[in-house]
Amino acid sequence: MILAEKFVRPVTDTILVMNSSDYSIAKKYNLYKKNLYSINGMGINPCKFPFCTTQNQIYFREKCNISQNDFILVYVAEFSKRKIQKFLIDSIKKLKTQGYSNIKLYLLGDGMLLDEMKRHSESLAINDNIIFKGYTKEVCDYYNISDVCVSSSRIEGLPFNIMEAMSTGLPIIASTIKGHIDLVY
């Protein structure tokens, strides 16, 4: 980030950032010529991600033949090195060995590492606990059956998946990085 901004600084009047970490970096390294503004990101349409009541969650789980006793985590993200699904898969394995056999992780998205993560899940013998759904436009349906939204990303701007999940009322467990800390912490 810093190199690109320093390069274009002489011909740029204004820098817009969408999280507090980028704002601090821009101030610290004087990356702006005239104006520096922090904006609230691009946002989501909350009408597409309505609040989900407990009754609605029960209904959606029954509709999908999902046990009310299952504890469901959901992560909506591309399968890439920066999203670190492997960390979540390994965590599910640890929880399962500690006796939490009813925990399920729904992974939505596609990408370069999808097949590798499927093989990794298979090698840990936790295929019943890790559900790969691929790319879907029906993200809200998965928020509605879930107990918690998780994000293990190592890099974010202002993450849509967290904003969407928050709109439905889901609790969030996320890595402590820029973008996440602007929404969750």
CSV table of C-alpha atoms in Angstrom, one decimal:
chain,number,residue,atom,x,y,z
A,1,MET,CA,0.0,0.0,0.0
A,2,ILE,CA,2.6,2.5,1.1
A,3,LEU,CA,4.8,2.3,-2.1
A,4,ALA,CA,1.8,2.9,-4.5
A,5,GLU,CA,0.5,5.8,-2.5
A,6,LYS,CA,4.0,7.5,-2.3
A,7,PHE,CA,4.4,7.1,-6.0
A,8,VAL,CA,1.0,8.8,-6.9
A,9,ARG,CA,1.1,11.3,-4.0
A,10,PRO,CA,2.4,14.2,-6.2
A,11,VAL,CA,-0.6,14.0,-8.6
A,12,THR,CA,-3.3,13.0,-6.0
A,13,ASP,CA,-5.2,15.6,-4.1
A,14,THR,CA,-7.3,13.3,-2.0
A,15,ILE,CA,-6.9,9.8,-0.4
A,16,LEU,CA,-9.9,7.8,0.7
A,17,VAL,CA,-9.5,4.9,3.2
A,18,MET,CA,-12.2,2.6,4.6
A,19,ASN,CA,-10.7,1.5,7.9
A,20,SER,CA,-9.0,3.0,10.8
A,21,SER,CA,-5.7,1.1,10.3
A,22,ASP,CA,-5.3,2.5,6.7
A,23,TYR,CA,-6.1,6.0,8.0
A,24,SER,CA,-3.4,5.7,10.7
A,25,ILE,CA,-0.8,4.5,8.1
A,26,ALA,CA,-1.7,7.3,5.7
A,27,LYS,CA,-1.2,9.9,8.5
A,28,LYS,CA,2.0,8.3,9.8
A,29,TYR,CA,3.7,8.1,6.4
A,30,ASN,CA,2.2,11.4,5.1
A,31,LEU,CA,0.7,9.5,2.1
A,32,TYR,CA,-1.7,12.3,1.1
A,33,LYS,CA,-0.9,15.7,-0.6
A,34,LYS,CA,-4.0,17.7,0.5
A,35,ASN,CA,-6.9,15.7,1.9
A,36,LEU,CA,-7.3,12.4,3.8
A,37,TYR,CA,-10.8,11.1,4.4
A,38,SER,CA,-12.0,7.9,6.1
A,39,ILE,CA,-15.2,6.6,4.7
A,40,ASN,CA,-17.5,3.8,5.9
A,41,GLY,CA,-16.7,1.5,3.0
A,42,MET,CA,-19.2,0.4,0.5
A,43,GLY,CA,-21.8,-1.3,2.7
A,44,ILE,CA,-24.5,-3.8,2.1
A,45,ASN,CA,-28.3,-3.7,1.5
A,46,PRO,CA,-29.7,-4.8,4.9
A,47,CYS,CA,-33.0,-5.7,3.2
A,48,LYS,CA,-31.2,-8.6,1.6
A,49,PHE,CA,-29.9,-9.8,5.0
A,50,PRO,CA,-32.8,-9.4,7.4
A,51,PHE,CA,-32.5,-10.1,11.1
A,52,CYS,CA,-33.1,-13.8,11.8
A,53,THR,CA,-35.1,-14.6,15.0
A,54,THR,CA,-34.6,-17.9,16.9
A,55,GLN,CA,-38.0,-19.0,15.5
A,56,ASN,CA,-36.8,-18.3,11.9
A,57,GLN,CA,-33.6,-20.3,12.6
A,58,ILE,CA,-35.6,-23.3,13.8
A,59,TYR,CA,-37.8,-23.1,10.7
A,60,PHE,CA,-34.8,-22.9,8.3
A,61,ARG,CA,-33.0,-25.7,10.0
A,62,GLU,CA,-36.1,-27.9,9.9
A,63,LYS,CA,-36.6,-27.0,6.2
A,64,CYS,CA,-33.0,-28.1,5.5
A,65,ASN,CA,-33.1,-31.2,7.7
A,66,ILE,CA,-30.4,-29.8,10.1
A,67,SER,CA,-30.5,-30.9,13.7
A,68,GLN,CA,-31.3,-28.2,16.3
A,69,ASN,CA,-28.5,-29.8,18.3
A,70,ASP,CA,-25.8,-29.0,15.8
A,71,PHE,CA,-23.7,-25.9,16.4
A,72,ILE,CA,-23.1,-24.3,13.0
A,73,LEU,CA,-20.3,-22.0,12.0
A,74,VAL,CA,-20.4,-20.3,8.6
A,75,TYR,CA,-17.6,-18.7,6.6
A,76,VAL,CA,-18.3,-17.0,3.3
A,77,ALA,CA,-15.0,-16.3,1.5
A,78,GLU,CA,-13.0,-17.2,-1.5
A,79,PHE,CA,-10.6,-20.1,-1.0
A,80,SER,CA,-7.2,-18.3,-1.0
A,81,LYS,CA,-4.1,-18.1,1.2
A,82,ARG,CA,-5.3,-14.8,2.7
A,83,LYS,CA,-8.6,-16.3,3.9
A,84,ILE,CA,-6.9,-19.2,5.8
A,85,GLN,CA,-9.8,-21.8,5.8
A,86,LYS,CA,-7.1,-24.4,6.8
A,87,PHE,CA,-7.0,-22.8,10.3
A,88,LEU,CA,-10.7,-23.2,10.7
A,89,ILE,CA,-10.7,-26.8,9.5
A,90,ASP,CA,-7.8,-27.6,11.9
A,91,SER,CA,-9.8,-25.9,14.7
A,92,ILE,CA,-12.8,-28.1,14.0
A,93,LYS,CA,-10.7,-31.2,14.2
A,94,LYS,CA,-9.4,-30.1,17.6
A,95,LEU,CA,-12.9,-29.3,18.8
A,96,LYS,CA,-14.1,-32.7,17.6
A,97,THR,CA,-11.4,-34.6,19.4
A,98,GLN,CA,-12.3,-32.7,22.6
A,99,GLY,CA,-15.8,-34.1,22.3
A,100,TYR,CA,-17.7,-31.4,20.4
A,101,SER,CA,-18.9,-33.8,17.7
A,102,ASN,CA,-22.0,-31.8,16.9
A,103,ILE,CA,-20.0,-28.8,15.5
A,104,LYS,CA,-20.3,-28.1,11.8
A,105,LEU,CA,-18.4,-25.6,9.6
A,106,TYR,CA,-20.1,-24.4,6.4
A,107,LEU,CA,-17.6,-23.1,4.0
A,108,LEU,CA,-19.2,-21.0,1.2
A,109,GLY,CA,-17.1,-19.9,-1.8
A,110,ASP,CA,-14.7,-21.2,-4.4
A,111,GLY,CA,-11.2,-20.5,-5.4
A,112,MET,CA,-7.7,-21.9,-6.0
A,113,LEU,CA,-7.5,-23.7,-2.7
A,114,LEU,CA,-11.0,-25.3,-2.6
A,115,ASP,CA,-9.8,-28.8,-3.7
A,116,GLU,CA,-6.8,-28.7,-1.4
A,117,MET,CA,-9.0,-27.8,1.6
A,118,LYS,CA,-11.4,-30.6,0.7
A,119,ARG,CA,-8.5,-33.1,0.6
A,120,HIS,CA,-7.2,-31.7,3.9
A,121,SER,CA,-10.6,-32.1,5.6
A,122,GLU,CA,-10.8,-35.7,4.2
A,123,SER,CA,-7.3,-36.4,5.6
A,124,LEU,CA,-8.4,-35.3,9.1
A,125,ALA,CA,-11.5,-37.6,8.8
A,126,ILE,CA,-13.9,-34.7,9.6
A,127,ASN,CA,-16.0,-34.7,6.4
A,128,ASP,CA,-19.2,-34.9,8.5
A,129,ASN,CA,-18.2,-31.7,10.2
A,130,ILE,CA,-17.0,-29.6,7.3
A,131,ILE,CA,-19.5,-28.8,4.6
A,132,PHE,CA,-18.2,-27.3,1.4
A,133,LYS,CA,-21.1,-25.5,-0.4
A,134,GLY,CA,-19.1,-23.8,-3.2
A,135,TYR,CA,-20.2,-20.5,-4.7
A,136,THR,CA,-23.8,-19.5,-3.9
A,137,LYS,CA,-26.0,-16.4,-4.2
A,138,GLU,CA,-28.1,-17.8,-1.3
A,139,VAL,CA,-25.7,-16.6,1.4
A,140,CYS,CA,-28.5,-15.4,3.7
A,141,ASP,CA,-30.0,-18.9,3.9
A,142,TYR,CA,-26.7,-20.1,5.4
A,143,TYR,CA,-26.6,-17.2,7.8
A,144,ASN,CA,-30.1,-18.1,8.9
A,145,ILE,CA,-29.2,-21.7,9.8
A,146,SER,CA,-25.9,-20.7,11.6
A,147,ASP,CA,-25.1,-20.0,15.2
A,148,VAL,CA,-21.9,-18.0,14.5
A,149,CYS,CA,-20.2,-16.4,11.6
A,150,VAL,CA,-16.4,-16.8,11.5
A,151,SER,CA,-13.6,-15.2,9.6
A,152,SER,CA,-10.0,-16.3,9.7
A,153,SER,CA,-8.7,-13.8,7.1
A,154,ARG,CA,-5.3,-12.3,7.4
A,155,ILE,CA,-6.1,-9.3,5.2
A,156,GLU,CA,-9.3,-7.4,4.7
A,157,GLY,CA,-10.5,-4.0,3.7
A,158,LEU,CA,-14.0,-3.8,5.1
A,159,PRO,CA,-15.4,-7.4,4.8
A,160,PHE,CA,-18.9,-7.8,3.3
A,161,ASN,CA,-19.4,-11.2,4.9
A,162,ILE,CA,-19.1,-9.7,8.4
A,163,MET,CA,-21.5,-6.9,7.5
A,164,GLU,CA,-24.0,-9.3,6.1
A,165,ALA,CA,-23.8,-11.7,9.1
A,166,MET,CA,-24.1,-8.7,11.5
A,167,SER,CA,-27.2,-7.6,9.6
A,168,THR,CA,-28.9,-11.0,10.3
A,169,GLY,CA,-27.9,-10.8,14.0
A,170,LEU,CA,-25.3,-13.5,14.0
A,171,PRO,CA,-22.5,-13.2,16.5
A,172,ILE,CA,-19.0,-12.9,14.9
A,173,ILE,CA,-15.7,-14.6,15.7
A,174,ALA,CA,-13.0,-13.0,13.6
A,175,SER,CA,-9.2,-12.6,13.4
A,176,THR,CA,-7.9,-9.3,14.9
A,177,ILE,CA,-7.0,-7.5,11.7
A,178,LYS,CA,-7.9,-4.2,10.0
A,179,GLY,CA,-11.4,-4.3,8.6
A,180,HIS,CA,-12.5,-6.8,11.2
A,181,ILE,CA,-11.6,-4.5,14.1
A,182,ASP,CA,-13.6,-1.6,12.5
A,183,LEU,CA,-16.7,-3.7,12.6
A,184,VAL,CA,-16.4,-6.1,15.5
A,185,TYR,CA,-14.1,-4.9,18.2
